[in-house]
Amino acid sequence: MIVHYKTTLTDEAATQALGKCLALALEPGLRIYLHGDLGAGKTALTRSLIHAAGHTGHVKSPTYTLAEPYPIRLAQHEVFIMHFDLYRMGSAEEFLDAGFREEFNERNICIVEWPEKAAGVLPAPDLHIFLSIAGEGREVELQALSDKGNACLALLRFAPNL
Ligand SMILES: Nc1ncnc2c1ncn2[C@@H]1O[C@H](COP(=O)(O)OP(=O)(O)OP(=O)(O)O)[C@@H](O)[C@H]1O
Ligand SMILES: [Mg+2]
């Protein structure tokens, strides 16, 4: 089962709208992997998702820490959104040594920028998001690989500006 959804994000507000929309589909254990060049909008999308999920503080790009946890409340339970940016990761061993693999459990929501850097050790995602620069805006393609991923895509149909 693979389901696609493709659209144009004409400006940053559209990227933020997508992040907000995806926040409505969060559930424990959800994994979203973000693909795209430097500056494609992976962090911008994640930031709006984390804010829409209820985090009121700053969301920085985890460029040096590689991972940043955000506690949020989801249906009366505290869960973590783990935001990874693996761009600077040297090897798959580094990923394992840092204990990152254990973060991909049934509770945590994991959002990963540059998942390619941990190919072979990352578990499968529920949703792939491919972002690419297109003129002044961005093209985005979402690919669901599970029921959880499909639930994300189902919500996009009701987003007014996507
Ligand atoms: N739909 C859009 N149209 C135009 N600009 C956008 C759009 N979405 C995001 N941007 C802008 O593009 C830039 C994206 O930067 P961002 O840090 O999110 O990229 P990134 O994919 O995380 O890059 P990196 O791989 O370096 O982490 C920001 O300046 C943001 O304002
Ligand atoms: Mg980024």
Short mmCIF file of C-alpha atoms and ligand atoms in Angstrom, two decimals:
data_model
loop_
_atom_site.label_atom_id
_atom_site.label_comp_id
_atom_site.label_asym_id
_atom_site.label_seq_id
_atom_site.Cartn_x
_atom_site.Cartn_y
_atom_site.Cartn_z
CA MET A 1 0.00 0.00 0.00
CA ILE A 2 1.62 3.22 -1.15
CA VAL A 3 -0.41 6.39 -1.52
CA HIS A 4 0.86 9.64 -3.00
CA TYR A 5 -0.18 13.24 -2.66
CA LYS A 6 1.53 16.01 -4.60
CA THR A 7 1.06 19.76 -4.45
CA THR A 8 2.76 23.14 -4.81
CA LEU A 9 3.65 25.25 -1.78
CA THR A 10 3.74 28.73 -3.27
CA ASP A 11 5.20 30.45 -0.21
CA GLU A 12 6.36 29.80 3.33
CA ALA A 13 2.80 30.22 4.64
CA ALA A 14 1.78 27.20 2.54
CA THR A 15 4.61 25.16 4.06
CA GLN A 16 3.39 26.22 7.50
CA ALA A 17 -0.19 25.26 6.59
CA LEU A 18 1.03 21.79 5.65
CA GLY A 19 2.86 21.48 8.99
CA LYS A 20 -0.26 22.54 10.89
CA CYS A 21 -2.38 20.09 8.98
CA LEU A 22 0.00 17.20 9.65
CA ALA A 23 -0.03 18.07 13.36
CA LEU A 24 -3.70 17.03 13.42
CA ALA A 25 -2.69 13.52 12.39
CA LEU A 26 -0.05 12.99 15.09
CA GLU A 27 -0.21 9.75 16.98
CA PRO A 28 2.32 7.92 19.15
CA GLY A 29 4.95 6.10 17.14
CA LEU A 30 4.42 8.10 13.94
CA ARG A 31 7.54 8.46 11.79
CA ILE A 32 7.92 11.11 9.12
CA TYR A 33 11.07 11.29 7.00
CA LEU A 34 11.83 14.53 5.20
CA HIS A 35 13.80 14.58 1.97
CA GLY A 36 15.09 17.54 -0.01
CA ASP A 37 18.11 19.75 -0.61
CA LEU A 38 19.52 22.31 1.78
CA GLY A 39 16.93 25.05 2.17
CA ALA A 40 14.07 22.98 0.75
CA GLY A 41 11.94 23.69 3.82
CA LYS A 42 12.30 20.58 5.99
CA THR A 43 12.93 22.54 9.18
CA ALA A 44 10.29 25.16 8.32
CA LEU A 45 7.71 22.39 7.94
CA THR A 46 8.77 20.65 11.15
CA ARG A 47 8.76 23.90 13.10
CA SER A 48 5.16 24.70 12.22
CA LEU A 49 4.12 21.12 12.99
CA ILE A 50 5.76 21.22 16.44
CA HIS A 51 4.22 24.60 17.25
CA ALA A 52 0.80 23.42 16.07
CA ALA A 53 1.22 20.38 18.31
CA GLY A 54 1.36 22.73 21.28
CA HIS A 55 5.02 23.56 21.86
CA THR A 56 5.24 27.25 22.64
CA GLY A 57 9.01 27.74 22.79
CA HIS A 58 11.67 28.00 20.16
CA VAL A 59 12.21 25.20 17.64
CA LYS A 60 15.79 25.35 16.48
CA SER A 61 17.37 23.36 13.71
CA PRO A 62 19.14 20.40 15.41
CA THR A 63 22.12 20.81 13.12
CA TYR A 64 24.75 20.17 15.80
CA THR A 65 22.83 18.24 18.44
CA LEU A 66 21.39 15.98 15.68
CA ALA A 67 18.28 15.41 17.80
CA GLU A 68 15.97 17.67 19.79
CA PRO A 69 13.09 16.41 21.97
CA TYR A 70 9.80 18.30 22.36
CA PRO A 71 7.33 17.05 24.98
CA ILE A 72 3.73 17.55 23.87
CA ARG A 73 0.35 16.40 25.14
CA LEU A 74 -1.58 14.11 22.88
CA ALA A 75 -4.98 12.80 24.03
CA GLN A 76 -4.10 13.34 27.74
CA HIS A 77 -0.70 11.66 27.41
CA GLU A 78 2.73 13.20 27.26
CA VAL A 79 4.67 12.04 24.23
CA PHE A 80 7.83 13.35 22.64
CA ILE A 81 8.27 14.69 19.18
CA MET A 82 11.89 13.83 18.37
CA HIS A 83 13.24 16.12 15.66
CA PHE A 84 16.36 14.72 14.00
CA ASP A 85 18.69 16.38 11.52
CA LEU A 86 21.22 13.75 10.48
CA TYR A 87 23.05 15.90 7.94
CA ARG A 88 26.23 16.01 10.01
CA MET A 89 26.18 12.41 11.06
CA GLY A 90 29.32 10.64 9.95
CA SER A 91 28.18 7.03 9.91
CA ALA A 92 25.43 4.60 10.77
CA GLU A 93 27.47 3.54 13.84
CA GLU A 94 27.28 7.06 15.15
CA PHE A 95 23.49 6.79 14.97
CA LEU A 96 23.53 3.54 16.93
CA ASP A 97 26.17 4.71 19.45
CA ALA A 98 24.13 7.82 20.22
CA GLY A 99 21.20 5.55 21.18
CA PHE A 100 19.01 7.11 18.50
CA ARG A 101 17.60 3.78 17.41
CA GLU A 102 15.89 3.39 20.80
CA GLU A 103 14.05 6.65 20.20
CA PHE A 104 12.12 4.98 17.36
CA ASN A 105 9.67 3.28 19.69
CA GLU A 106 5.88 3.09 20.03
CA ARG A 107 5.62 6.32 22.01
CA ASN A 108 7.83 8.82 20.24
CA ILE A 109 6.88 10.73 17.15
CA CYS A 110 10.05 10.88 15.05
CA ILE A 111 10.60 13.48 12.35
CA VAL A 112 13.86 13.02 10.48
CA GLU A 113 15.70 15.41 8.17
CA TRP A 114 18.38 13.75 6.03
CA PRO A 115 17.27 10.16 6.75
CA GLU A 116 19.58 9.05 3.91
CA LYS A 117 22.49 9.54 6.32
CA ALA A 118 21.27 6.65 8.45
CA ALA A 119 20.25 4.34 5.63
CA GLY A 120 20.33 0.75 6.80
CA VAL A 121 19.78 1.49 10.48
CA LEU A 122 16.64 3.62 10.36
CA PRO A 123 13.36 1.75 10.70
CA ALA A 124 10.76 2.26 7.95
CA PRO A 125 8.71 5.47 8.13
CA ASP A 126 4.95 5.91 7.96
CA LEU A 127 5.30 8.90 5.68
CA HIS A 128 7.98 10.15 3.30
CA ILE A 129 7.85 13.84 2.39
CA PHE A 130 9.90 15.02 -0.58
CA LEU A 131 10.43 18.78 -0.86
CA SER A 132 12.03 20.50 -3.81
CA ILE A 133 12.71 24.09 -4.72
CA ALA A 134 10.57 25.26 -7.66
CA GLY A 135 11.05 28.89 -8.62
CA GLU A 136 10.08 31.05 -5.65
CA GLY A 137 8.14 28.22 -4.04
CA ARG A 138 8.37 24.51 -3.31
CA GLU A 139 6.96 21.30 -4.70
CA VAL A 140 6.01 18.68 -2.17
CA GLU A 141 5.21 15.03 -2.56
CA LEU A 142 3.96 12.88 0.28
CA GLN A 143 4.11 9.13 0.20
CA ALA A 144 2.29 7.04 2.81
CA LEU A 145 3.60 3.60 3.65
CA SER A 146 1.26 2.58 6.45
CA ASP A 147 -2.19 3.20 7.92
CA LYS A 148 -0.70 5.95 10.09
CA GLY A 149 0.79 7.56 7.00
CA ASN A 150 -2.52 7.25 5.18
CA ALA A 151 -4.28 9.00 8.04
CA CYS A 152 -1.92 11.96 7.49
CA LEU A 153 -2.74 12.10 3.80
CA ALA A 154 -6.47 11.79 4.41
CA LEU A 155 -6.38 15.04 6.40
CA LEU A 156 -4.76 16.99 3.59
CA ARG A 157 -7.95 16.73 1.58
CA PHE A 158 -9.60 19.02 4.11
CA ALA A 159 -6.83 21.63 4.25
CA PRO A 160 -8.22 24.76 2.59
CA ASN A 161 -4.95 26.17 1.27
CA LEU A 162 -3.14 23.05 0.08
N1 LIG B 1 6.89 27.08 0.17
C1 LIG B 1 7.93 27.90 0.30
N2 LIG B 1 8.19 28.83 -0.63
C2 LIG B 1 9.25 29.66 -0.50
N3 LIG B 1 10.12 29.63 0.53
C3 LIG B 1 9.92 28.70 1.48
C4 LIG B 1 8.82 27.81 1.42
N4 LIG B 1 8.89 27.00 2.49
C5 LIG B 1 9.96 27.37 3.20
N5 LIG B 1 10.60 28.40 2.60
C6 LIG B 1 11.84 29.07 3.00
O1 LIG B 1 12.90 28.22 2.63
C7 LIG B 1 13.87 28.16 3.66
C8 LIG B 1 13.89 26.75 4.12
O2 LIG B 1 14.81 26.60 5.11
P1 LIG B 1 14.83 25.32 6.02
O3 LIG B 1 15.83 25.59 7.09
O4 LIG B 1 13.47 24.93 6.44
O5 LIG B 1 15.39 24.22 5.00
P2 LIG B 1 15.86 22.75 5.28
O6 LIG B 1 15.26 21.89 4.24
O7 LIG B 1 15.58 22.38 6.69
O8 LIG B 1 17.42 22.82 5.03
P3 LIG B 1 18.63 22.00 5.70
O9 LIG B 1 18.82 20.76 4.89
O10 LIG B 1 19.77 22.93 5.60
O11 LIG B 1 18.27 21.69 7.12
C9 LIG B 1 13.44 29.15 4.73
O12 LIG B 1 14.09 30.37 4.51
C10 LIG B 1 11.95 29.30 4.49
O13 LIG B 1 11.49 30.58 4.78
MG MG B 2 16.79 21.79 8.24
#
